[in-house]
Amino acid sequence: MFGRFSPARSLSSRMVLVTLGIALIAMLSLTLVTNYLARDNVFVATQRQIDTQALNGVERLEGYLGDRLASVRLFAQLPLIIVMLQDQDDAEARARGQTVIDAAQESYGYRAVSLLNTQGRVVLSTDAAILGQDRSGRTEIRGGLNGTPTMSDIASEPGSDEIGLHFVAPVYGPNRALLGLVDVRTDLEPLHALVALDTDRSGTGSYSVLLDDNGIRLSVPSRPELLLRPATPLPEAVRTRLVAEQRFGAATTSILAGATNLVELRASINALQRNRSEQEFFAGELNANVPGESVIRPLRSMPWYYVHRVPTDQFYQAVNAQTNFALLLTLVAVLSAIIVTVLVMRWSLNNPLNELVATVTAVAEGDLQRRIAVDRQDEIGILGQRFNAMADNLLERISEARTAQSEAQRLQQAEAQGRAELDATVAEYQRFVQAVAQGNLSQRLDVRTNGAMGQLGSGLNEMVASLTSLTNQLRRAAADISSAATEILAATTQQAASATEQVAAVTQTSATVEEVKQITRYSDEQATRVADDGQAALRLAREGTTTVEESIQGMNTVRTCVESIAQTIMALAEQTQAIGTITTSVSEIADQSNLLALNAAIEAARAGEQGKSFAVVAQNVRALAERSKAATVQVRDILSEIQKASNAAVMVTEEGTRRVEQGSTMITRAGDLIHRIAAEVESGTQTNVQMASGARQAVSGLDQVVQAINSIQQATQQTLSSTRQAERAAQDLTNLARMLQETVAAYRVN
């Protein structure tokens, strides 16, 4: 029963299956694309959410570290701290300082507060065990001694396993002189508390981690057993350095040996360092081997990195539920489509196609009278009409094919007879053409046909007749050319011999005249050299005169400039005296400000706690007054030096004026002497110029003679060259005439 609907035997079954397959693929594709887009949107939203949490965590840590450092800087500006470091041996000052740092430790919850001198040694501390300790080798202490408030790396204390973080600020006295440092040590609990705020913030299982640039976990509240352990094994050089420093106390070696292997985390840190970007996203396993999405951000104030990690399944549960519901709807729709499609195909396609198959089978077996009963206008009806028309055309084509077959046999016989006649004519024409090619122009073709082959034979006969006439004309022309070429060759040979003799005579004459010209030119060069020397001496004399006059004018200009400089220096000296008066006034104002600041500090001390802030202001005013007074002293010293230099410059300019006047007198006497020398040189130069002019005229006349002889020689050479060319042309013409006679002799005319 079901064999009729087998896809191998039923077109309708195949169409049903194709239609359902296309619909199923389209619906599944739409479902998958929708699921993919939903996952992609969730992924983008996840990244944005965890990046926001990481940014909030970074800002919390930056705020905490900035507040701690700011409080230490304010603590370093307390007057009691400044007084204690100014006089470290004063017992009363040390007692007041100890009271202040004890109060600060209790108020802010510090682990320890210490005061260090300018050598980096602890002079006062809430931790009595570190008094007198030299801490100058620590990085944060060196930064503080250089005047920069600094934070330390997380590390243990010397001789202790207690891990902490140091904040260091410089303490300045009057005139901004460095008095020492304030060193505050805190534990890691505040950092852990800030990092722990992100636990489960982005969903169940989400948490944050704080790492340094080596990948060491500085805070990981969700996994305290991983604290201080590297995320990936450290390079050998880094591990050796940390062990040598005992960075985390006596257990440093064992702590570093407990490194995990989070390669994706190390790669993200490297990418941040390489690209200097604000964040990097990466995927990897979280605690308990749970897959998740993570983001890492750098801190600005320290080389630390904040990582926020979220399990992936927290964000894909809704998408998975939507996908399952969409797949269920797809299956229901496919089943409904199968039932409807089968019913429609059976009514509209299967029965008409079976009738069409039966009719086609009958026609294929030879029953050309069989036709399809058409009673519908759809594609099946059009197919039946076209099949009936095809059967009618097939009957007509069979009849026409039988008639065409008999006509083709008749034409084939006529074509064979014409081909034989054509082959015989072509063979005869081929023999005739070969004879003409070999030089036999005496034969002619016997044309017996009137068609294209007859016209070709007549054309060949006319061609041979034209060749015969042309050959006779060429023979007569070759004989005439040979006779004329012989006569031309004899005449050009005789003319070439005469031209050669003329060239030899002209060459000898030219050599004789060239020798006479060389002798005359030498005389001219001697005369010209004497005249040029006289002219050079005359120019030098005139230039000397001009130089002397310019020197006199320059000395006058120098004298004027020196006098102007002296006047300017005198004016500068008067202005420096006025500036000295102003600096005296500024110094008096600074003394009064210093006294006012001292009184304000005394009043602030009397006011107790209420006057602390006013004491800081008074201290700043006093420091400003001290700097102003020091600046006036420097200005007064500079003005004194300027006045001394001005007096020396005035004396030098007066001496220069006297020297300029003496030089002007000496230059005037030298100018008179050069004028007399120039007059004598000019008289001798005129005589030498006349001698050189006569010699130059003689050389000019000989040059004209030489040019004339050279022109004659060139004309003779050109005549000889032309004669040689004519001789070669006559010889070539003779050779061509001989070759033409030999070529024409190859054709037989009679």
XYZ file of C-alpha atoms in Angstrom:
750
model
C 0.000 0.000 0.000
C 2.734 2.394 0.905
C 4.892 1.441 -2.099
C 2.990 3.917 -4.284
C 4.175 6.754 -2.052
C 7.834 5.674 -2.037
C 10.148 8.633 -2.999
C 11.902 6.373 -5.509
C 8.598 5.764 -7.433
C 6.479 8.850 -6.716
C 7.317 12.417 -7.837
C 4.693 13.818 -5.502
C 6.373 12.099 -2.565
C 9.707 13.626 -3.537
C 8.131 17.080 -3.890
C 6.476 16.683 -0.494
C 9.785 15.710 1.061
C 11.664 18.583 -0.660
C 9.052 21.130 0.400
C 9.039 19.876 3.961
C 12.841 19.770 4.007
C 13.102 23.375 2.825
C 10.530 24.504 5.375
C 12.254 22.540 8.139
C 15.682 23.955 7.249
C 14.311 27.497 7.088
C 12.576 27.211 10.448
C 15.568 25.576 12.103
C 17.903 28.216 10.604
C 15.660 31.008 11.852
C 15.592 29.418 15.294
C 19.369 28.989 15.386
C 20.024 32.524 14.099
C 17.639 33.940 16.692
C 19.384 31.904 19.379
C 22.824 33.062 18.130
C 21.791 36.716 18.112
C 20.317 36.348 21.572
C 23.524 34.759 22.806
C 25.565 37.499 21.127
C 23.450 40.225 22.730
C 23.726 38.500 26.092
C 27.495 38.224 25.595
C 27.802 41.953 24.849
C 25.581 42.826 27.826
C 27.641 40.487 30.010
C 30.884 42.165 28.985
C 29.418 45.599 29.622
C 28.120 44.541 33.054
C 31.312 42.900 34.253
C 33.386 45.793 32.846
C 31.229 48.220 34.859
C 31.774 46.144 38.010
C 35.540 46.034 37.342
C 35.633 49.811 36.774
C 33.743 50.376 40.041
C 36.204 48.118 41.841
C 39.184 49.993 40.368
C 37.700 53.344 41.393
C 37.102 52.068 44.942
C 40.720 50.941 45.236
C 42.029 54.153 43.657
C 39.917 56.166 46.090
C 41.179 54.167 49.078
C 44.845 54.446 48.061
C 44.479 58.143 47.205
C 42.788 58.927 50.515
C 45.479 57.086 52.458
C 48.272 58.904 50.647
C 46.525 62.272 51.046
C 46.049 61.729 54.780
C 49.756 60.870 55.161
C 50.693 64.040 53.243
C 48.505 66.153 55.560
C 49.972 64.348 58.557
C 53.457 65.311 57.308
C 52.445 69.005 57.418
C 51.509 69.020 61.137
C 53.592 71.616 63.020
C 54.428 69.183 65.853
C 55.836 66.692 63.321
C 57.911 69.461 61.702
C 59.182 70.692 65.104
C 60.099 67.181 66.245
C 62.125 66.462 63.053
C 63.802 69.892 63.294
C 65.084 69.135 66.796
C 65.223 65.345 67.081
C 67.255 65.430 70.288
C 64.715 67.530 72.191
C 62.937 65.169 74.601
C 59.873 67.400 74.886
C 59.514 67.591 71.107
C 59.910 63.793 70.809
C 57.214 63.283 73.487
C 54.778 65.559 71.671
C 55.588 63.828 68.373
C 55.040 60.393 69.935
C 51.640 61.559 71.200
C 50.698 62.717 67.701
C 51.685 59.500 65.880
C 49.981 57.343 68.570
C 46.787 59.347 68.092
C 47.047 59.010 64.301
C 47.511 55.234 64.541
C 44.464 54.892 66.745
C 42.296 57.274 64.704
C 43.031 55.843 61.266
C 43.591 52.206 62.224
C 47.198 52.131 60.964
C 49.403 49.164 61.868
C 52.338 51.487 62.527
C 53.345 55.154 62.090
C 57.028 56.070 61.932
C 59.139 59.218 61.483
C 62.430 58.924 59.591
C 65.337 61.343 59.263
C 66.905 62.394 55.954
C 69.181 59.303 56.038
C 66.168 56.967 56.021
C 66.607 55.861 59.661
C 63.608 55.484 62.027
C 63.792 58.103 64.796
C 60.262 57.747 66.190
C 57.601 55.016 65.754
C 54.541 53.467 67.285
C 56.355 50.130 66.831
C 59.261 50.253 69.268
C 60.870 47.213 67.627
C 61.897 49.198 64.526
C 63.408 52.267 66.265
C 66.826 53.041 64.807
C 66.197 50.716 61.823
C 67.796 51.819 58.517
C 65.101 51.690 55.832
C 66.902 53.732 53.162
C 67.171 50.710 50.869
C 63.406 50.388 50.376
C 61.946 51.787 47.151
C 59.219 53.877 48.787
C 61.763 55.464 51.188
C 64.035 56.462 48.296
C 61.048 58.010 46.527
C 60.103 59.991 49.629
C 63.674 61.256 50.095
C 63.482 62.495 46.497
C 60.451 64.588 47.457
C 57.686 62.348 46.055
C 54.818 60.891 48.145
C 55.026 57.160 47.426
C 53.262 53.827 48.056
C 55.142 50.567 48.440
C 54.521 47.125 46.992
C 52.728 44.633 49.209
C 55.494 42.890 51.122
C 56.508 41.625 54.548
C 58.383 43.631 57.157
C 62.121 42.949 57.667
C 62.526 40.037 60.060
C 58.769 39.418 60.151
C 56.125 37.508 58.186
C 53.534 40.256 58.590
C 52.364 41.449 55.150
C 51.510 45.123 54.727
C 51.495 48.245 52.573
C 53.481 51.455 53.252
C 52.529 55.090 52.484
C 55.432 57.578 52.647
C 55.356 61.406 52.476
C 58.220 63.942 52.837
C 58.262 66.491 55.691
C 59.507 69.989 54.783
C 60.700 72.729 57.085
C 61.320 76.431 56.455
C 62.680 77.300 52.994
C 61.328 73.953 51.726
C 64.221 72.118 53.368
C 63.631 68.334 53.683
C 63.513 67.367 57.371
C 62.536 63.700 57.105
C 59.695 61.320 56.213
C 56.395 60.051 57.577
C 56.004 56.279 56.991
C 52.562 54.721 57.612
C 52.060 50.940 57.423
C 48.620 49.322 56.916
C 47.518 45.694 56.634
C 45.621 44.197 53.680
C 42.213 43.897 55.322
C 40.836 47.139 53.807
C 41.928 45.941 50.343
C 40.293 42.544 50.908
C 37.076 44.229 52.056
C 36.936 46.444 48.960
C 37.572 43.510 46.601
C 35.030 41.327 48.440
C 32.267 43.846 47.646
C 32.090 42.401 44.096
C 31.426 38.839 45.285
C 28.143 37.587 43.706
C 27.556 41.147 42.437
C 27.180 39.997 38.786
C 25.404 36.744 39.584
C 25.944 33.696 41.729
C 29.609 32.653 41.652
C 30.998 35.996 40.410
C 34.016 37.414 42.252
C 37.033 39.748 41.839
C 40.818 39.382 42.196
C 43.618 41.958 42.632
C 47.010 41.104 41.058
C 50.357 42.843 40.579
C 52.278 43.076 37.291
C 53.876 39.654 37.947
C 50.449 38.001 38.220
C 50.702 37.520 42.006
C 47.284 37.547 43.729
C 47.301 40.455 46.200
C 43.667 39.959 47.185
C 41.307 37.060 46.415
C 38.578 36.982 49.119
C 36.673 34.121 47.445
C 39.739 31.820 47.566
C 41.906 32.925 50.543
C 44.154 29.874 50.091
C 45.400 31.433 46.808
C 46.489 34.717 48.435
C 49.970 35.845 47.237
C 50.237 32.850 44.910
C 51.082 33.609 41.232
C 48.428 32.972 38.587
C 51.129 31.428 36.357
C 54.653 30.198 37.126
C 57.018 33.173 37.398
C 60.103 33.604 35.199
C 63.196 32.299 36.916
C 64.802 35.753 37.223
C 61.684 37.241 38.893
C 61.264 34.279 41.234
C 64.944 34.436 42.253
C 64.718 38.172 42.975
C 61.576 37.835 45.118
C 63.083 34.949 47.092
C 66.278 36.924 47.671
C 64.251 39.915 48.914
C 62.124 37.618 51.126
C 59.183 39.564 49.696
C 56.611 37.578 51.682
C 58.780 36.568 54.626
C 60.332 33.195 55.320
C 57.552 31.398 53.400
C 58.283 33.223 50.122
C 59.704 30.126 48.425
C 56.761 27.896 49.290
C 54.223 30.606 48.409
C 55.703 31.150 44.928
C 55.904 27.411 44.377
C 52.114 27.193 44.681
C 51.558 28.989 41.369
C 48.531 28.004 39.267
C 48.510 27.908 35.450
C 45.934 30.475 34.283
C 47.567 31.136 30.923
C 44.712 33.329 29.679
C 45.153 35.649 32.670
C 48.888 36.079 32.016
C 48.167 36.712 28.328
C 45.642 39.434 29.247
C 48.177 41.205 31.496
C 50.741 41.083 28.677
C 48.150 42.505 26.242
C 47.372 45.418 28.593
C 51.081 46.189 29.009
C 51.693 45.926 25.258
C 48.615 47.826 23.981
C 48.236 50.246 26.923
C 44.475 49.675 26.695
C 41.891 50.324 29.405
C 40.577 46.751 29.625
C 40.902 43.275 28.132
C 38.166 40.599 28.009
C 39.006 36.901 28.113
C 37.343 33.539 28.732
C 38.577 30.841 31.057
C 37.782 28.562 33.970
C 36.800 30.036 37.318
C 36.910 28.380 40.723
C 35.948 24.679 40.724
C 36.675 24.510 36.974
C 33.535 26.488 36.058
C 33.710 28.253 32.646
C 33.259 31.997 32.775
C 33.833 35.406 31.223
C 36.329 37.858 32.751
C 37.598 41.420 32.350
C 40.882 42.881 33.597
C 41.611 46.580 34.186
C 44.837 48.316 35.304
C 45.076 50.687 38.285
C 46.491 54.169 37.670
C 48.419 54.713 40.891
C 50.106 51.280 41.148
C 51.200 48.553 38.704
C 48.238 46.397 39.831
C 45.370 44.809 37.906
C 41.734 44.292 38.931
C 39.972 41.200 37.515
C 36.210 40.594 37.711
C 35.043 37.058 36.788
C 31.494 35.762 36.164
C 30.227 32.168 35.443
C 28.895 31.862 31.898
C 25.798 29.812 32.746
C 24.311 32.696 34.740
C 23.679 34.613 31.535
C 22.634 31.854 29.106
C 19.799 30.153 31.055
C 17.033 32.349 29.548
C 18.458 31.940 26.036
C 18.545 28.139 26.355
C 14.892 28.071 27.493
C 13.860 30.211 24.507
C 15.769 27.931 22.140
C 14.053 24.782 23.438
C 10.590 26.359 23.112
C 11.350 27.489 19.539
C 12.494 23.966 18.565
C 9.251 22.476 19.961
C 7.139 24.911 17.905
C 9.206 24.022 14.825
C 8.485 20.281 15.208
C 4.719 20.880 15.624
C 4.659 23.088 12.519
C 6.563 20.491 10.468
C 4.164 17.674 11.390
C 1.145 19.809 10.474
C 2.749 20.745 7.160
C 3.393 17.053 6.340
C -0.298 16.094 6.734
C -1.619 19.048 4.696
C 0.984 18.651 1.926
C 0.285 14.912 1.466
C -3.463 15.496 1.004
C -2.974 18.355 -1.457
C -0.342 16.531 -3.515
C -2.485 13.388 -3.842
C -5.473 15.349 -5.204
C -3.773 17.882 -7.453
C -0.598 16.155 -8.636
C -0.437 12.394 -8.182
C -3.524 11.283 -10.270
C -2.902 13.565 -13.311
C 0.760 12.536 -13.429
C -0.161 8.834 -13.441
C -2.408 9.394 -16.506
C 0.402 11.330 -18.226
C 2.879 8.522 -17.558
C 0.522 5.926 -19.116
C 0.062 8.012 -22.301
C 3.824 8.658 -22.683
C 4.484 4.921 -22.312
C 2.020 4.095 -25.136
C 3.598 6.674 -27.483
C 7.075 5.368 -26.691
C 5.942 1.842 -27.664
C 4.773 3.095 -31.152
C 1.135 4.093 -30.634
C 1.401 7.616 -32.127
C -2.392 8.022 -32.212
C -2.674 7.973 -28.375
C -3.605 11.375 -26.765
C -4.210 12.777 -23.237
C -7.711 13.896 -22.230
C -7.166 17.511 -21.027
C -9.863 19.106 -18.817
C -7.832 21.517 -16.560
C -6.006 24.861 -17.005
C -3.141 24.573 -14.472
C 0.454 23.448 -15.131
C -0.655 19.786 -15.496
C -3.260 20.810 -18.120
C -0.715 22.879 -20.062
C 1.690 19.926 -19.959
C -1.010 17.614 -21.438
C -1.776 20.094 -24.254
C 1.914 20.440 -25.105
C 2.300 16.644 -25.133
C -0.606 16.240 -27.595
C 0.924 18.930 -29.858
C 4.280 17.164 -29.623
C 2.734 13.873 -30.788
C 1.120 15.610 -33.810
C 4.430 17.261 -34.747
C 6.208 13.943 -34.397
C 3.941 12.326 -37.036
C 4.555 15.225 -39.434
C 8.355 15.152 -38.893
C 8.520 11.421 -39.654
C 6.839 11.955 -43.075
C 9.141 14.853 -43.957
C 12.214 12.887 -42.948
C 11.420 10.062 -45.393
C 11.079 12.555 -48.338
C 14.343 14.337 -47.405
C 16.239 11.032 -47.290
C 15.548 10.231 -51.010
C 16.562 13.772 -52.142
C 19.823 13.531 -50.228
C 20.813 10.321 -52.046
C 20.347 12.027 -55.447
C 22.470 15.058 -54.492
C 25.242 12.829 -53.157
C 25.695 11.134 -56.575
C 25.913 14.496 -58.435
C 28.484 15.798 -55.961
C 30.779 12.774 -56.517
C 30.829 13.343 -60.325
C 31.679 17.070 -60.010
C 34.467 16.367 -57.551
C 36.227 14.026 -60.045
C 36.181 16.687 -62.817
C 37.507 19.329 -60.455
C 40.419 17.128 -59.342
C 41.571 16.605 -62.965
C 41.468 20.364 -63.771
C 43.375 21.308 -60.593
C 46.120 18.756 -61.393
C 46.603 20.239 -64.924
C 46.786 23.831 -63.538
C 49.293 22.732 -60.917
C 51.662 21.299 -63.547
C 51.430 24.541 -65.577
C 52.235 26.747 -62.518
C 55.248 24.612 -61.590
C 56.686 24.977 -65.139
C 56.299 28.781 -65.004
C 57.975 28.855 -61.587
C 60.963 27.028 -63.114
C 61.357 29.750 -65.860
C 59.464 28.199 -68.794
C 57.336 31.048 -70.218
C 56.751 29.452 -73.662
C 53.798 27.126 -72.794
C 50.038 27.952 -72.513
C 46.959 26.260 -70.933
C 44.196 24.630 -73.045
C 40.963 26.050 -71.436
C 37.983 23.731 -72.008
C 35.459 24.931 -69.347
C 33.495 28.174 -68.936
C 33.104 28.267 -65.134
C 35.363 29.595 -62.396
C 38.099 27.123 -63.375
C 37.938 28.385 -67.006
C 38.344 31.981 -65.888
C 41.313 30.911 -63.699
C 43.003 29.229 -66.759
C 42.559 32.327 -68.924
C 44.001 34.504 -66.170
C 47.083 32.261 -65.917
C 47.686 32.474 -69.691
C 47.475 36.289 -69.586
C 49.878 36.374 -66.611
C 52.521 34.307 -68.526
C 52.203 36.606 -71.558
C 52.827 39.674 -69.372
C 55.854 38.007 -67.766
C 57.301 37.261 -71.248
C 57.042 40.948 -72.294
C 58.512 42.146 -68.988
C 61.490 39.780 -69.293
C 62.416 41.112 -72.755
C 62.304 44.723 -71.516
C 64.501 43.872 -68.500
C 67.162 42.299 -70.729
C 67.477 45.447 -72.864
C 67.557 47.767 -69.810
C 70.267 45.685 -68.075
C 72.557 45.950 -71.124
C 72.138 49.770 -71.269
C 72.786 50.186 -67.498
C 75.960 48.074 -67.633
C 77.470 50.214 -70.459
C 76.694 53.551 -68.678
C 78.024 52.346 -65.313
C 81.389 51.405 -66.881
C 81.860 54.919 -68.321
C 80.893 56.631 -64.976
C 83.352 54.445 -63.006
C 86.300 55.450 -65.272
C 85.519 59.227 -64.925
C 85.137 59.153 -61.112
C 88.414 57.237 -60.672
C 90.369 59.948 -62.585
C 88.658 62.773 -60.608
C 89.486 61.102 -57.244
C 93.228 60.990 -58.103
C 93.266 64.771 -58.874
C 91.418 65.624 -55.615
C 93.969 63.620 -53.583
C 96.870 65.681 -54.974
C 95.064 68.963 -54.110
C 94.473 67.848 -50.499
C 98.191 67.091 -50.007
C 99.233 70.565 -51.292
C 96.727 72.442 -49.120
C 97.785 70.444 -46.013
C 101.460 71.427 -46.472
C 100.555 75.153 -46.857
C 98.368 75.050 -43.743
C 101.218 73.587 -41.626
C 103.613 76.402 -42.717
C 101.105 79.168 -41.855
C 100.339 77.516 -38.466
C 104.045 77.721 -37.495
C 104.154 81.476 -38.327
C 100.949 82.009 -36.283
C 102.396 80.233 -33.230
C 105.461 82.527 -33.259
C 103.297 85.668 -33.548
C 100.897 84.428 -30.829
C 103.791 83.904 -28.398
C 104.853 87.553 -28.923
C 101.266 88.654 -28.373
C 100.994 86.664 -25.118
C 104.189 88.242 -23.763
C 102.952 91.745 -24.547
C 99.503 91.029 -23.152
C 100.980 89.582 -19.903
C 103.031 92.765 -19.368
C 99.957 94.936 -20.021
C 97.793 92.796 -17.663
C 100.391 93.061 -14.884
C 100.338 96.856 -15.261
C 96.558 96.920 -15.178
C 96.514 94.653 -12.054
C 98.976 96.955 -10.289
C 96.827 99.948 -11.228
C 93.667 98.206 -9.898
C 95.408 97.284 -6.652
C 96.541 100.884 -6.197
C 93.017 102.173 -6.789
C 91.546 99.524 -4.471
C 94.051 100.506 -1.789
C 92.942 104.115 -2.070
C 89.276 103.088 -1.798
C 90.026 100.800 1.178
C 91.821 103.609 3.025
C 88.859 105.933 2.549
C 86.419 103.223 3.730
C 88.646 102.506 6.772
C 88.531 106.187 7.744
C 84.714 106.150 7.504
C 84.568 102.869 9.525
C 86.766 104.308 12.299
C 84.435 107.311 12.537
C 81.424 104.942 12.770
C 83.154 102.873 15.495
C 83.881 106.016 17.502
C 80.188 107.027 17.308
C 79.030 103.522 18.403
C 81.480 103.444 21.335
C 80.190 106.796 22.596
C 76.571 105.524 22.312
C 77.467 102.346 24.260
C 79.020 104.421 27.035
C 75.830 106.490 27.382
C 73.658 103.320 27.452
C 75.808 101.733 30.188
C 75.520 104.882 32.318
C 71.712 104.726 31.990
C 71.786 101.029 32.995
C 73.780 101.892 36.122
C 71.121 104.436 37.164
C 68.312 101.847 36.656
C 70.144 99.222 38.757
C 70.304 101.737 41.616
C 66.492 102.140 41.368
C 65.996 98.340 41.428
C 68.203 98.199 44.567
C 65.817 100.564 46.315
C 62.849 98.317 45.386
C 64.547 95.148 46.690
C 65.209 96.904 50.018
C 61.447 97.557 50.326
C 60.619 93.907 49.472
C 63.076 92.693 52.139
C 61.429 94.903 54.785
C 57.965 93.535 53.788
C 59.274 89.942 54.112
C 60.610 90.656 57.625
C 57.225 92.046 58.667
C 55.390 89.003 57.151
C 57.717 86.619 58.982
C 57.000 88.407 62.265
C 53.261 88.312 61.533
C 53.398 84.542 60.830
C 55.289 83.910 64.064
C 52.650 85.776 66.071
C 49.890 83.849 64.305
C 51.595 80.522 65.152
C 51.820 81.522 68.804
C 48.139 82.427 68.878
C 47.235 79.147 67.164
C 49.200 77.185 69.777
C 47.321 78.964 72.530
C 43.991 78.101 70.847
C 44.761 74.359 71.040
C 42.758 72.029 68.769
C 40.729 74.912 67.296
C 43.877 76.647 66.044
C 45.564 73.753 64.242
C 44.295 74.699 60.791
C 45.258 78.359 61.391
C 48.731 77.205 62.447
C 49.192 75.522 59.066
C 48.246 78.769 57.296
C 50.676 80.734 59.475
C 53.432 78.260 58.703
C 52.822 78.670 54.940
C 52.904 82.482 55.261
C 56.188 82.265 57.155
C 57.681 80.000 54.503
C 56.585 82.444 51.766
C 58.196 85.356 53.663
C 61.475 83.441 54.042
C 61.553 82.658 50.307
C 60.840 86.324 49.452
C 63.681 87.527 51.685
C 66.108 85.022 50.199
C 65.089 86.142 46.701
C 65.766 89.850 47.561
C 69.273 88.948 48.779
C 69.960 87.180 45.481
C 68.625 90.157 43.482
C 70.810 92.590 45.502
C 73.910 90.495 44.784
C 73.087 90.373 41.072
C 72.593 94.188 40.950
C 75.962 94.716 42.637
C 77.656 92.610 39.976
C 75.821 94.524 37.221
C 77.056 97.892 38.627
C 80.645 96.668 38.761
C 80.459 95.423 35.173
C 78.899 98.731 34.044
C 81.746 100.807 35.535
C 84.350 98.571 33.871
C 82.519 98.835 30.544
C 82.522 102.682 30.691
C 86.311 102.732 31.219
C 86.842 100.312 28.330
C 84.715 102.394 25.925
C 86.681 105.588 26.759
C 89.976 103.818 26.050
C 88.502 102.486 22.779
C 87.586 106.017 21.658
C 91.193 107.197 22.050
C 92.479 104.161 20.116
C 90.048 104.855 17.252
C 91.277 108.475 16.862
C 94.946 107.349 16.669
C 94.054 104.722 14.018
C 92.234 107.304 11.872
C 95.368 109.539 11.730
C 97.625 106.648 10.666
C 95.197 105.478 7.945
C 95.043 109.034 6.458
C 98.855 109.159 6.027
C 98.857 105.701 4.388
C 96.181 106.887 1.909
C 98.334 109.798 0.642
C 101.261 107.443 -0.038
C 99.048 104.989 -1.997
C 97.723 107.868 -4.186
C 101.258 108.724 -5.364
C 102.060 105.056 -6.128
C 98.897 104.727 -8.222
C 99.852 107.714 -10.431
C 103.246 106.151 -11.313
C 101.725 102.740 -12.085
C 99.073 104.246 -14.387
C 101.768 105.970 -16.595
C 103.705 102.679 -17.180
C 100.511 100.728 -17.852
C 99.478 102.906 -20.836
C 102.772 102.153 -22.706
C 102.379 98.374 -22.155
C 98.799 98.470 -23.457
C 99.913 100.044 -26.770
C 102.556 97.292 -27.298
C 100.046 94.531 -26.638
C 97.545 96.073 -29.101
C 100.073 95.929 -31.999
C 100.925 92.271 -31.338
C 97.233 91.380 -31.103
C 96.554 92.903 -34.565
C 99.339 90.760 -36.141
C 97.889 87.595 -34.591
C 94.425 88.544 -35.891
C 95.736 88.838 -39.480
C 97.409 85.423 -39.326
C 94.214 83.914 -37.908
C 92.337 85.129 -40.976
C 94.931 83.525 -43.286
C 94.697 80.237 -41.397
C 90.900 80.311 -41.595
C 91.032 80.820 -45.373
C 93.463 77.883 -45.842
C 91.291 75.707 -43.584
C 88.236 76.566 -45.683
C 90.116 75.573 -48.869
C 91.232 72.317 -47.220
C 87.675 71.496 -46.090
C 86.297 72.173 -49.578
C 88.982 69.936 -51.123
C 88.227 67.184 -48.609
C 84.515 67.416 -49.362
C 85.210 67.221 -53.111
C 87.402 64.133 -52.589
C 84.727 62.531 -50.397
C 82.016 63.203 -52.981
C 84.203 61.750 -55.726
C 84.801 58.601 -53.680
C 81.074 58.220 -53.086
C 80.363 58.621 -56.829
C 83.055 56.014 -57.590
C 81.463 53.542 -55.142
C 77.989 54.266 -56.581
C 79.240 53.589 -60.139
C 80.790 50.301 -58.968
C 77.514 49.314 -57.254
C 75.549 50.204 -60.381
C 77.819 47.972 -62.482
C 77.283 45.071 -60.064
C 73.495 45.561 -60.094
C 73.423 45.550 -63.931
C 75.327 42.256 -63.973
C 72.990 40.692 -61.390
C 69.923 41.859 -63.355
C 71.265 40.231 -66.569
C 71.887 36.968 -64.697
C 68.341 37.008 -63.221
C 66.605 37.684 -66.544
C 68.648 34.965 -68.273
C 66.882 32.352 -66.084
C 63.573 32.766 -68.051
C 63.098 31.006 -71.435
C 60.929 33.096 -73.729
C 61.085 31.182 -77.037
